[in-house]
XYZ file of C-alpha atoms in Angstrom:
775
model
C -6.905 -5.636 44.024
C -4.995 -8.902 44.421
C -1.693 -9.441 42.668
C -2.063 -11.492 39.493
C 0.275 -13.287 37.145
C 3.189 -12.859 39.487
C 6.696 -14.039 38.769
C 9.289 -14.088 41.539
C 7.782 -12.657 44.769
C 9.975 -10.541 47.020
C 8.769 -9.997 50.507
C 10.249 -8.082 53.416
C 8.427 -8.673 56.727
C 8.547 -8.265 60.440
C 8.002 -11.294 62.703
C 6.570 -9.649 65.787
C 5.830 -12.800 67.771
C 9.454 -13.977 67.988
C 11.033 -10.553 67.981
C 13.028 -11.488 64.881
C 13.507 -8.748 62.279
C 14.045 -9.559 58.632
C 15.204 -6.465 56.762
C 13.245 -5.717 53.558
C 16.469 -5.104 51.647
C 15.810 -7.451 48.696
C 12.404 -6.025 47.651
C 13.514 -2.443 48.217
C 16.660 -3.034 46.229
C 14.678 -4.586 43.420
C 12.317 -1.687 43.260
C 15.177 0.816 43.452
C 16.849 -1.088 40.648
C 13.782 -0.499 38.502
C 13.704 3.170 39.505
C 17.437 3.667 38.835
C 16.761 3.950 35.070
C 15.056 7.258 35.816
C 17.308 8.334 38.627
C 14.688 7.400 41.220
C 14.645 5.883 44.702
C 12.039 4.868 47.262
C 11.295 6.567 50.552
C 8.803 5.291 53.144
C 7.950 7.536 56.078
C 5.647 8.591 58.900
C 4.660 12.221 58.962
C 3.487 14.268 61.972
C 1.294 17.334 61.580
C 0.114 20.314 63.538
C -3.197 20.853 61.790
C -2.069 20.774 58.168
C 1.478 21.974 58.899
C 4.060 19.279 58.528
C 6.228 19.394 61.683
C 8.316 16.296 61.212
C 8.943 13.375 58.831
C 10.485 10.079 59.923
C 11.774 7.816 57.117
C 12.066 4.042 57.571
C 15.586 2.778 57.138
C 14.476 -0.733 58.110
C 11.291 -2.450 59.186
C 11.190 -0.820 62.630
C 10.969 2.921 63.308
C 11.025 4.574 66.746
C 9.704 8.169 67.100
C 9.142 10.223 70.206
C 5.491 9.172 70.257
C 5.553 5.519 69.281
C 7.108 2.463 67.708
C 6.179 1.602 64.132
C 6.717 -1.389 61.877
C 6.622 -1.567 58.114
C 5.964 -4.583 55.877
C 7.038 -4.142 52.317
C 6.266 -6.442 49.424
C 7.387 -5.972 45.816
C 6.547 -8.537 43.142
C 7.858 -8.532 39.624
C 5.283 -9.427 37.000
C 6.064 -12.480 34.876
C 7.683 -11.605 31.510
C 7.279 -7.843 32.213
C 10.416 -6.581 33.986
C 9.245 -3.007 33.625
C 6.331 -3.440 36.067
C 6.091 -4.330 39.763
C 3.240 -4.899 42.159
C 3.969 -3.159 45.471
C 2.247 -3.331 48.822
C 3.372 -1.429 51.887
C 1.779 -1.873 55.356
C 2.392 0.558 58.196
C 1.546 -0.379 61.765
C 1.808 1.424 65.040
C 2.984 -1.188 67.566
C 3.026 0.927 70.717
C 2.503 4.534 71.792
C -0.036 7.118 70.632
C 0.827 8.884 67.361
C -1.113 12.150 67.230
C -2.018 13.735 63.861
C 0.059 11.333 61.793
C -0.017 10.065 58.195
C 2.141 7.568 56.321
C 3.550 8.032 52.892
C 5.325 6.320 50.041
C 7.580 8.661 48.010
C 9.471 8.269 44.763
C 12.404 10.667 44.836
C 14.029 11.621 41.507
C 17.479 13.206 41.241
C 18.877 14.654 37.989
C 15.339 15.911 37.436
C 14.643 17.954 34.331
C 11.910 20.595 34.454
C 11.172 19.820 30.822
C 9.871 16.344 31.882
C 6.233 15.902 30.965
C 4.235 15.442 34.230
C 0.735 13.981 34.113
C -1.880 13.478 36.856
C -4.995 12.321 35.004
C -7.682 15.011 34.774
C -5.729 17.410 37.013
C -2.169 18.099 35.791
C -0.913 18.138 32.162
C 2.665 19.015 31.343
C 2.918 19.956 34.993
C 0.369 22.739 34.343
C 3.611 24.674 33.963
C 2.040 27.715 32.285
C 1.208 31.259 33.085
C -1.789 31.438 35.424
C -4.249 34.266 35.844
C -6.974 35.220 38.260
C -8.157 33.686 41.460
C -11.622 32.642 40.456
C -13.796 30.639 38.064
C -13.379 31.743 34.445
C -11.114 34.764 35.140
C -11.116 37.784 32.897
C -8.348 37.856 30.326
C -5.676 40.565 30.774
C -5.268 43.099 28.002
C -2.103 41.463 26.621
C -4.028 38.378 25.566
C -5.998 40.217 22.929
C -4.863 40.480 19.282
C -1.478 39.033 20.294
C -0.194 36.112 18.152
C 2.588 35.503 20.666
C 0.325 35.088 23.656
C 1.597 32.267 25.861
C -0.743 29.456 26.791
C -2.559 30.887 29.821
C -4.501 28.874 32.425
C -6.607 29.632 35.461
C -5.216 29.452 38.988
C -4.725 25.649 39.255
C -2.231 23.437 41.065
C 0.950 23.639 38.997
C 4.685 23.339 38.797
C 6.342 26.765 38.678
C 7.517 28.428 35.484
C 9.539 30.989 37.470
C 13.242 30.275 37.957
C 14.495 29.593 41.486
C 10.985 28.872 42.693
C 10.044 25.560 44.312
C 6.752 23.826 43.513
C 4.286 21.968 45.747
C 1.242 20.366 44.123
C -1.271 18.960 46.666
C -4.104 16.778 45.393
C -6.194 13.918 46.598
C -7.325 10.874 44.735
C -10.701 12.612 44.547
C -9.145 15.119 42.146
C -8.248 12.614 39.467
C -9.771 10.297 36.923
C -7.297 7.541 37.726
C -5.320 7.533 40.971
C -1.901 7.845 39.282
C 1.228 9.919 38.991
C 3.112 9.850 35.699
C 5.955 11.487 33.834
C 7.973 11.165 30.688
C 11.705 11.987 30.521
C 12.946 12.912 27.082
C 16.500 12.857 28.334
C 16.303 9.345 29.715
C 13.778 8.167 27.077
C 11.761 6.633 29.885
C 8.214 6.752 31.160
C 7.048 6.411 34.760
C 3.539 5.490 35.914
C 2.499 4.619 39.470
C -1.070 3.473 39.980
C -2.613 3.393 43.428
C -6.027 2.979 45.007
C -8.602 5.655 45.732
C -8.692 5.271 49.442
C -7.930 3.426 52.653
C -10.084 3.266 55.772
C -8.700 6.711 56.534
C -10.356 8.182 53.414
C -8.977 9.471 50.167
C -5.241 9.264 49.733
C -3.038 12.227 48.980
C -1.099 12.769 45.769
C 1.779 15.281 46.112
C 4.462 16.480 43.745
C 7.355 18.407 45.263
C 10.045 20.128 43.119
C 12.979 22.042 44.541
C 13.799 25.652 43.598
C 16.714 24.528 41.386
C 14.324 22.204 39.594
C 16.845 19.380 39.610
C 15.066 17.107 42.052
C 11.439 16.113 42.392
C 9.316 13.778 44.566
C 6.058 12.022 43.813
C 4.330 11.025 47.090
C 1.221 9.046 47.987
C -0.034 9.402 51.509
C -2.737 7.914 53.721
C -4.691 9.958 54.254
C -4.470 13.231 52.291
C -3.327 16.116 54.448
C -3.320 19.274 52.340
C -2.863 22.861 53.520
C -4.978 24.139 50.636
C -7.606 22.388 48.555
C -8.075 23.403 44.933
C -11.333 24.913 43.730
C -12.601 26.079 40.355
C -9.646 28.329 39.511
C -8.808 29.139 43.163
C -7.802 27.559 46.485
C -9.337 27.247 49.928
C -8.398 25.895 53.317
C -8.574 22.113 52.968
C -10.020 21.179 56.346
C -7.946 17.966 56.146
C -6.940 16.357 59.390
C -4.333 13.708 60.043
C -5.702 11.022 62.372
C -4.463 9.898 65.759
C -3.044 6.380 65.756
C -3.448 3.838 68.560
C -1.454 0.658 69.118
C -2.434 -1.931 66.478
C -3.672 0.585 63.952
C -2.495 -0.430 60.482
C -2.803 0.865 56.932
C -1.790 -0.748 53.649
C -1.029 1.125 50.471
C -1.073 -0.832 47.187
C 0.627 0.220 43.978
C 1.452 -0.894 40.506
C 4.644 0.650 39.225
C 5.812 0.959 35.643
C 9.239 2.185 34.402
C 9.430 1.637 30.662
C 11.131 2.735 27.496
C 9.408 5.725 25.911
C 10.528 7.893 23.016
C 7.780 10.511 23.288
C 4.822 11.893 25.202
C 2.513 9.837 22.939
C 4.333 6.704 24.149
C 3.448 7.548 27.752
C -0.181 8.243 26.854
C -0.560 4.959 24.991
C 1.030 3.058 27.877
C -1.370 4.745 30.290
C -4.292 3.729 28.115
C -3.126 0.101 28.288
C -2.580 -0.026 32.054
C -5.029 2.441 33.613
C -7.231 -0.429 34.869
C -4.403 -2.753 35.773
C -4.613 -2.197 39.550
C -8.317 -1.505 39.982
C -9.272 -4.342 37.643
C -12.313 -4.455 35.403
C -15.152 -2.235 36.466
C -18.752 -3.318 36.581
C -21.158 -1.219 34.442
C -24.738 -1.727 35.373
C -27.517 -2.335 32.846
C -30.230 0.042 34.016
C -31.667 2.003 31.024
C -31.786 0.566 27.500
C -30.445 2.992 24.948
C -33.798 3.038 23.144
C -35.544 4.050 26.425
C -32.981 6.779 27.023
C -33.504 8.029 23.422
C -37.296 8.111 23.935
C -37.085 9.970 27.267
C -34.519 12.569 26.130
C -36.258 13.342 22.836
C -39.546 13.755 24.724
C -37.886 16.445 26.811
C -36.550 18.123 23.720
C -39.993 18.079 22.102
C -41.238 20.210 24.988
C -38.469 22.692 24.671
C -39.271 24.154 21.296
C -40.054 27.918 21.585
C -41.133 30.769 19.383
C -39.604 34.046 20.606
C -39.000 37.414 18.919
C -35.504 36.296 17.896
C -36.817 33.179 16.126
C -37.855 29.569 16.629
C -35.623 26.950 18.193
C -35.254 24.207 20.754
C -34.108 25.747 24.010
C -30.485 24.702 24.574
C -30.717 25.109 28.332
C -33.219 26.173 30.994
C -34.002 29.636 29.601
C -34.916 31.089 26.223
C -31.460 32.388 25.442
C -30.025 30.501 22.456
C -26.415 29.324 22.564
C -24.903 27.943 19.354
C -22.865 24.745 19.626
C -20.871 23.751 22.711
C -23.855 23.019 24.976
C -26.457 21.783 22.600
C -27.628 24.579 20.201
C -28.006 23.061 16.769
C -26.820 19.783 18.251
C -29.947 18.657 20.048
C -31.743 19.136 16.695
C -29.830 16.187 15.148
C -31.565 13.372 17.063
C -34.859 15.184 16.602
C -34.247 15.034 12.833
C -33.328 11.384 13.138
C -36.822 10.705 14.561
C -38.064 11.036 10.996
C -41.185 12.784 12.375
C -42.757 15.447 10.143
C -43.480 17.910 12.950
C -40.016 17.683 14.447
C -38.402 17.849 11.000
C -40.199 21.161 10.386
C -39.014 22.432 13.738
C -35.421 21.458 12.963
C -35.707 23.270 9.650
C -37.008 26.330 11.442
C -34.012 26.282 13.826
C -31.489 25.938 11.014
C -33.202 28.924 9.283
C -32.943 30.887 12.573
C -29.253 30.071 13.053
C -28.249 30.933 9.477
C -30.294 34.093 9.277
C -29.605 35.553 12.697
C -26.182 34.521 13.839
C -23.772 34.594 10.896
C -21.443 37.656 10.681
C -20.125 39.269 7.532
C -16.900 37.308 7.708
C -18.660 34.007 7.619
C -18.072 33.299 11.301
C -21.108 32.905 13.573
C -21.874 34.763 16.776
C -22.038 32.484 19.821
C -25.511 33.234 21.110
C -28.562 35.497 21.037
C -31.186 36.471 23.578
C -34.872 35.725 23.111
C -35.278 39.380 22.199
C -32.721 39.217 19.423
C -29.648 40.749 21.082
C -26.295 39.149 20.127
C -24.348 37.822 23.112
C -20.657 38.795 23.227
C -18.095 36.322 24.483
C -14.864 36.777 26.588
C -14.979 40.544 26.059
C -12.538 43.111 27.343
C -13.421 46.778 27.930
C -10.362 47.705 25.897
C -11.606 46.007 22.731
C -15.074 46.695 21.391
C -15.712 44.295 18.417
C -17.955 41.458 19.530
C -16.172 38.117 19.805
C -17.291 34.550 19.459
C -15.846 31.198 20.431
C -13.861 29.336 17.795
C -15.223 26.139 19.352
C -18.820 27.174 18.720
C -17.966 27.958 15.072
C -16.344 24.588 14.673
C -19.511 22.960 16.066
C -21.627 25.036 13.697
C -19.765 23.847 10.633
C -19.693 20.199 11.654
C -23.325 19.955 12.725
C -24.745 22.027 9.853
C -23.203 19.605 7.385
C -24.267 16.578 9.471
C -27.884 17.801 9.331
C -27.764 18.207 5.571
C -26.161 14.812 5.196
C -28.894 13.202 7.355
C -31.725 14.878 5.416
C -30.323 13.545 2.159
C -29.781 10.055 3.610
C -33.361 10.063 4.805
C -34.635 10.951 1.355
C -35.411 14.593 2.153
C -32.654 16.158 0.095
C -35.111 18.696 -1.350
C -35.505 20.146 2.190
C -31.855 21.219 2.226
C -31.920 24.949 1.541
C -29.389 26.888 -0.552
C -29.168 29.352 2.305
C -27.826 26.653 4.598
C -25.313 25.492 2.051
C -24.152 29.052 1.403
C -23.786 29.631 5.155
C -21.670 26.467 5.488
C -19.564 27.529 2.505
C -18.962 30.980 4.036
C -18.024 29.516 7.389
C -15.598 26.979 5.835
C -14.075 29.736 3.791
C -13.677 31.897 6.934
C -11.736 29.064 8.626
C -9.590 28.577 5.506
C -8.846 32.273 5.271
C -7.903 32.429 8.961
C -5.593 29.429 8.592
C -3.887 30.854 5.496
C -3.363 34.176 7.201
C -2.505 33.191 10.785
C -1.478 29.524 10.690
C -3.928 28.648 13.454
C -7.616 29.209 14.316
C -7.188 30.901 17.709
C -9.602 30.753 20.628
C -11.867 33.734 19.980
C -12.705 35.427 16.693
C -14.534 38.583 15.565
C -17.417 37.490 13.283
C -17.758 40.905 11.770
C -14.189 41.166 10.457
C -12.970 37.560 10.704
C -9.940 38.428 12.814
C -8.563 36.284 15.641
C -9.128 38.186 18.894
C -7.436 35.635 21.166
C -4.701 33.351 19.794
C -3.426 30.000 21.004
C -5.121 26.983 22.594
C -6.729 24.012 20.854
C -10.105 25.702 20.569
C -10.010 24.737 16.878
C -9.939 21.064 17.676
C -13.093 20.226 15.706
C -12.356 22.535 12.788
C -10.475 19.938 10.705
C -13.466 17.614 10.957
C -15.815 20.353 9.775
C -13.541 21.382 6.937
C -13.062 17.756 5.801
C -16.844 17.279 5.743
C -17.274 20.633 3.908
C -14.574 19.639 1.404
C -16.373 16.432 0.563
C -19.877 17.976 0.566
C -18.927 20.895 -1.735
C -16.042 19.183 -3.633
C -13.534 21.794 -2.500
C -10.056 20.292 -2.334
C -8.482 23.340 -0.742
C -10.482 22.892 2.432
C -9.307 19.267 2.750
C -5.697 20.481 2.557
C -6.348 23.072 5.217
C -8.005 20.387 7.376
C -5.001 18.098 7.107
C -2.430 20.845 7.611
C -4.291 22.191 10.653
C -4.696 18.727 12.174
C -1.000 18.050 11.783
C -0.187 21.433 13.380
C -2.372 20.843 16.415
C -1.171 17.287 16.824
C 2.465 18.266 16.695
C 2.262 21.441 18.791
C -0.258 20.392 21.419
C -0.355 16.574 21.617
C 3.249 15.569 20.782
C 5.036 18.476 22.422
C 2.738 19.418 25.316
C 0.651 16.310 25.936
C -2.510 18.270 26.240
C -5.287 20.015 24.321
C -7.266 22.870 25.825
C -9.219 26.138 25.612
C -12.264 24.391 24.168
C -14.833 25.353 26.867
C -16.433 28.742 27.120
C -16.029 28.959 30.869
C -12.260 28.331 31.214
C -9.113 30.070 30.180
C -6.816 28.043 27.899
C -6.731 25.220 30.478
C -6.292 21.615 29.428
C -9.749 20.105 29.019
C -11.459 16.866 27.999
C -13.696 18.531 25.379
C -10.824 19.467 23.105
C -9.256 16.012 23.607
C -12.338 14.230 22.358
C -13.127 16.991 19.868
C -9.736 16.518 18.210
C -10.307 12.806 18.060
C -13.463 13.649 16.106
C -11.223 15.493 13.582
C -8.601 12.713 13.300
C -11.243 10.096 12.612
C -12.964 12.411 10.121
C -9.703 12.684 8.213
C -9.292 8.879 8.362
C -12.834 8.536 6.940
C -12.288 10.875 4.034
C -8.743 10.027 3.121
C -8.327 6.409 4.278
C -4.753 7.214 5.349
C -3.516 5.180 8.354
C -1.484 8.116 9.634
C -4.753 9.614 10.936
C -5.682 6.368 12.580
C -2.312 6.214 14.331
C -2.748 9.758 15.650
C -6.304 8.960 16.652
C -5.012 6.120 18.898
C -2.792 8.594 20.731
C -5.682 11.050 21.020
C -7.974 8.376 22.397
C -5.412 7.650 25.011
C -5.334 11.357 25.958
C -9.145 11.245 26.181
C -8.878 8.278 28.444
C -6.793 10.272 30.926
C -9.902 12.398 31.510
C -12.214 9.411 32.024
C -12.849 7.533 35.259
C -11.116 4.176 34.779
C -12.654 2.620 37.844
C -15.797 2.787 39.932
C -15.078 5.354 42.661
C -16.337 4.972 46.149
C -18.623 7.885 47.102
C -19.814 8.710 50.633
C -22.473 6.169 51.512
C -24.969 8.853 52.440
C -24.463 10.944 49.352
C -26.915 10.793 46.456
C -24.602 8.783 44.270
C -23.600 6.569 47.220
C -27.231 5.753 48.008
C -27.874 4.813 44.418
C -24.721 2.642 44.410
C -23.900 4.021 40.965
C -20.861 2.714 39.146
C -19.341 5.818 37.641
C -16.422 4.428 35.575
C -16.724 6.313 32.302
C -17.669 9.691 33.707
C -15.564 12.375 32.085
C -13.751 15.173 33.944
C -14.316 18.666 32.456
C -11.038 20.559 32.699
C -8.162 21.297 35.037
C -10.224 24.350 36.185
C -13.595 22.704 36.578
C -12.780 19.950 38.952
C -15.646 17.557 38.490
C -16.676 14.755 36.190
C -19.815 14.747 34.050
C -21.963 12.191 32.240
C -20.690 11.956 28.650
C -18.690 14.061 26.201
C -19.571 17.706 25.787
C -21.178 17.576 23.320
C -21.011 14.433 21.192
C -21.867 10.783 21.122
C -18.210 9.757 20.896
C -19.064 7.566 17.943
C -15.552 8.250 16.694
C -14.292 6.072 19.630
C -16.507 3.249 18.340
C -15.203 3.846 14.805
C -11.636 3.618 16.184
C -12.495 0.284 17.820
C -13.980 -0.953 14.563
C -10.990 0.128 12.564
C -8.372 -1.307 14.901
C -10.123 -4.158 16.635
C -8.692 -2.967 19.930
C -11.293 -3.684 22.706
C -9.882 -0.886 24.922
C -11.668 1.605 22.721
C -14.944 -0.380 22.928
C -14.501 -0.471 26.700
C -14.005 3.311 26.807
C -17.156 4.220 24.917
C -19.145 1.496 26.733
C -17.989 2.937 30.077
C -18.879 6.456 28.970
C -22.426 5.410 27.932
C -23.083 3.466 31.123
C -21.823 6.191 33.442
C -24.155 8.607 31.599
C -27.081 6.292 32.232
C -26.280 6.338 35.960
C -26.882 10.104 35.991
C -30.238 10.007 34.197
C -33.313 10.830 36.274
C -35.721 7.873 36.132
C -38.429 6.492 38.470
C -36.640 4.730 41.313
C -33.361 6.262 40.252
C -33.739 9.952 40.976
C -30.791 12.197 40.172
C -31.974 15.654 39.083
C -35.365 15.545 40.787
C -36.483 17.096 37.509
C -37.971 15.683 34.300
C -37.943 11.967 33.557
C -34.929 11.430 31.307
C -33.147 14.579 32.421
C -29.571 14.709 33.621
C -27.026 17.239 34.909
C -23.330 17.929 34.678
C -22.016 17.065 38.142
C -20.477 13.754 39.193
C -18.360 15.148 41.974
C -15.637 13.146 43.697
C -13.501 16.165 44.660
C -14.034 18.664 47.437
C -13.471 21.588 45.069
C -16.963 22.798 45.932
C -16.697 21.760 49.553
C -16.610 18.353 51.203
C -20.397 18.283 51.468
C -20.674 18.331 47.695
C -18.909 15.001 47.240
C -21.239 12.460 45.707
C -24.191 14.837 45.381
C -25.931 15.768 42.146
C -27.099 19.262 41.367
C -30.873 19.410 41.331
C -31.294 20.919 37.919
C -30.947 19.688 34.324
C -28.357 20.360 31.664
C -29.473 20.023 28.076
C -26.011 19.195 26.846
C -25.769 16.031 29.016
C -29.185 14.932 27.695
C -28.020 15.670 24.149
C -24.882 13.602 24.386
C -26.860 10.750 25.887
C -29.395 10.699 23.112
C -26.647 10.997 20.523
C -24.924 7.927 22.044
C -28.192 6.022 21.824
C -28.456 7.051 18.158
C -24.852 6.826 16.783
C -23.440 3.804 18.692
C -24.900 0.399 17.954
C -26.471 -1.577 20.801
C -24.506 -4.659 19.750
C -21.565 -4.927 17.363
C -20.978 -8.387 15.832
C -17.926 -9.390 13.839
C -19.071 -12.274 11.712
C -15.604 -13.646 10.892
C -14.383 -13.715 14.506
C -17.827 -14.723 15.809
C -17.360 -12.112 18.507
C -19.851 -9.551 19.739
C -19.489 -6.436 21.870
C -22.459 -5.107 23.785
C -22.871 -1.393 24.258
C -26.587 -1.405 25.171
C -28.065 -2.365 28.536
C -28.792 -5.983 27.686
C -26.857 -9.254 27.987
C -25.873 -11.061 24.807
C -23.926 -14.155 23.874
C -23.200 -16.189 20.771
C -24.884 -19.570 21.054
C -23.951 -21.228 17.784
C -22.573 -20.668 14.319
C -23.562 -22.402 11.076
C -23.852 -21.657 7.387
C -27.096 -19.783 7.864
C -25.565 -17.321 10.312
C -24.806 -16.731 13.968
C -27.385 -17.471 16.674
C -27.307 -14.868 19.422
C -29.191 -14.850 22.725
C -30.349 -11.519 24.176
C -31.549 -10.969 27.719
C -33.085 -7.770 29.093
C -32.868 -7.551 32.861
C -33.789 -3.855 33.065
C -37.182 -2.461 34.028
C -37.814 -1.148 30.486
C -38.453 -2.699 27.120
C -35.427 -2.412 24.831
C -35.216 -1.849 21.063
C -31.623 -2.965 20.393
C -29.790 -1.834 17.256
C -27.411 -4.450 15.822
C -24.451 -3.852 13.575
C -23.161 -7.063 12.026
C -20.409 -7.191 9.444
C -17.581 -9.239 8.013
C -13.894 -8.415 8.358
C -13.856 -7.174 4.777
C -16.796 -4.800 5.414
C -15.014 -3.493 8.514
C -12.083 -2.258 6.439
C -14.251 0.524 5.025
C -14.554 3.497 7.428
C -18.035 3.953 8.879
C -20.177 6.759 7.421
C -21.868 9.417 9.533
C -25.386 8.108 8.790
C -24.614 4.400 9.126
C -27.062 4.126 12.037
C -29.971 4.448 9.593
C -29.181 0.983 8.300
C -28.861 -0.858 11.636
C -31.730 -3.295 12.193
C -33.365 -3.316 15.620
C -34.624 -6.142 17.762
C -37.233 -5.696 20.530
C -36.481 -7.378 23.826
C -39.152 -6.759 26.436
C -38.286 -6.244 30.069
C -37.363 -9.595 31.709
C -37.383 -11.351 28.351
C -34.745 -13.673 26.826
C -34.841 -14.150 23.048
C -32.827 -15.799 20.326
C -32.042 -14.363 16.920
C -30.211 -15.484 13.796
C -27.833 -12.858 12.347
C -26.769 -12.891 8.713
C -25.571 -9.605 7.179
C -26.858 -10.649 3.708
C -30.317 -11.821 4.921
C -30.760 -9.613 8.002
C -32.033 -10.748 11.380
C -34.407 -13.615 11.953
C -36.304 -14.183 15.232
C -36.028 -17.737 16.503
């Protein structure tokens, strides 16, 4: 965590041996000067508690502080970063010199006057736009009140999460720990000041996870962002509720010392997207580069996961399909239904192709309503499963998200069959179903100007409005427009994408309502799902405006993704495996845990964004996501689920939302959707990407690779496989000119593969015109 590339260093210190005191005025003043642009100032203090009740706070006015229980000293260092006046490295050490300080914590606070409640407040994976929305219930996935149904004016409504108040004359107090967030950071954007603020800190000290607190007064004209060691919360947040935290401030003895390290940014920003893009750039600036481990080659993961799926095909009274989860109830989209079929089709295996065809028949024949929308699920016995129902409204509802998935994946299947040479297998019934669904979305857009969160498949009406549940719809409509040569659908796709981008991303800095088990909470699934749509529009139109929006959306997705390798309890399951979990993705502000991969997609659109822009941050993001996923896969000697080889599950838990004992422990079950996104990553992301003009490669697979030499015949690359499994590495090599053209959805069919046995080092010659030659 050392300070790098420092310019002028400003240090305030206490010389204990001589009794001389040097006031830390210069560094504090320099930091306050930086904060002044956003009406901020620094406060350093010692806090005393009775249990979790704060009974006193003692601010430092200089390096020495005397309380009733002891004498403290503080050492403050602030270093400006060369050529970057908007950023400072900060280190603050607190030491008890004498006395016994019972139940005490230390804190660094950033106090803001002239605060505006319209400021956009971000705590990655936990608070978006301050979570300043109507909240309902006191439980996981609360029931919607009656006023949320058939109401176009319904306000965005979230579960009972930590939040800043929407009520007038009501103060706010948000208590979190660094275990609640994807990056230990507190951020805000001020439209009035045209400034952004980001403070990065570390996960923990020797006292455990640090606390992240936001305090806003009742008048909403002042606010404080505080970081404490350790966290001492009165209440801990759960899945849509709160419980007694069980936190305890420690007793301090003479000589006890704690250091809090920060990286502080105050920068010009004209919009919420400016803050998001800045965060994307700096999120690893304090923690440094993480260290993904090469443990399972993508080809081995693909083999193991497809073997599981092979064994999950069932014939039940309702029809024939691959079980999406651990029972015989079929769920369309969202968590694998008609998604896990795609890699099975990519196997190019006759038996599995016939099974996939049978499932597509089943979905089209059993789940599509009269309006064109699909129902969200069906039991093995053939009974349609209603979603988010209210006793006051009888028509069966379905998730908009699932219908978006259905359109996207149905067309992807038909595209893949044609690309494989099996175009005759594409049935008119499938195409008609896709047409009806695309038309239903277009009709809804033309009538209501949005897609809503829940629809009624029988009549085609929106049952619940608002949210970004339609995040993937523009992608599906763009694909349908191209497939069926329908220009109207492309217009709807573009208009809808602009609407969601402006309303949700630009104005609110969040997307949400995409999961079936939350309210309209901000979530990662809609963030990445909307990126799918933006990259689809770039693919089909070639317009850079979609690429520009995609860069902002990728930054929003990055706020949900672990930017560093968290420390888990050493005796926890993750701790014992020493897993590096940078890249795990948090679910939603309600479901306070991370998971392996994107629900449910490969994230190939992130790779496509990297290819289109050349920005390695996007390559790092998808590489991290893939490697964190691999850490959660159950393999011999690396047991996670204690289930099938190649299985995985949806919990990478750093928070105590489910109790302190859950931190670092997997759930001993399997989730098909995590297996599906893993196998999709292995399929749709190349193992190695090589830019021939720049002679640079980027490795996504679990092998090591380096360019050895370059000549007229091509580029010589060395590959080394240090994993326990043989690897079959796909390689995508292209020139700068070829990279200008957006990547197609079935490009993976053309990537050559190179076998590298376990423990083996090989050399290959790469030439896009001549292919790959073994040396």
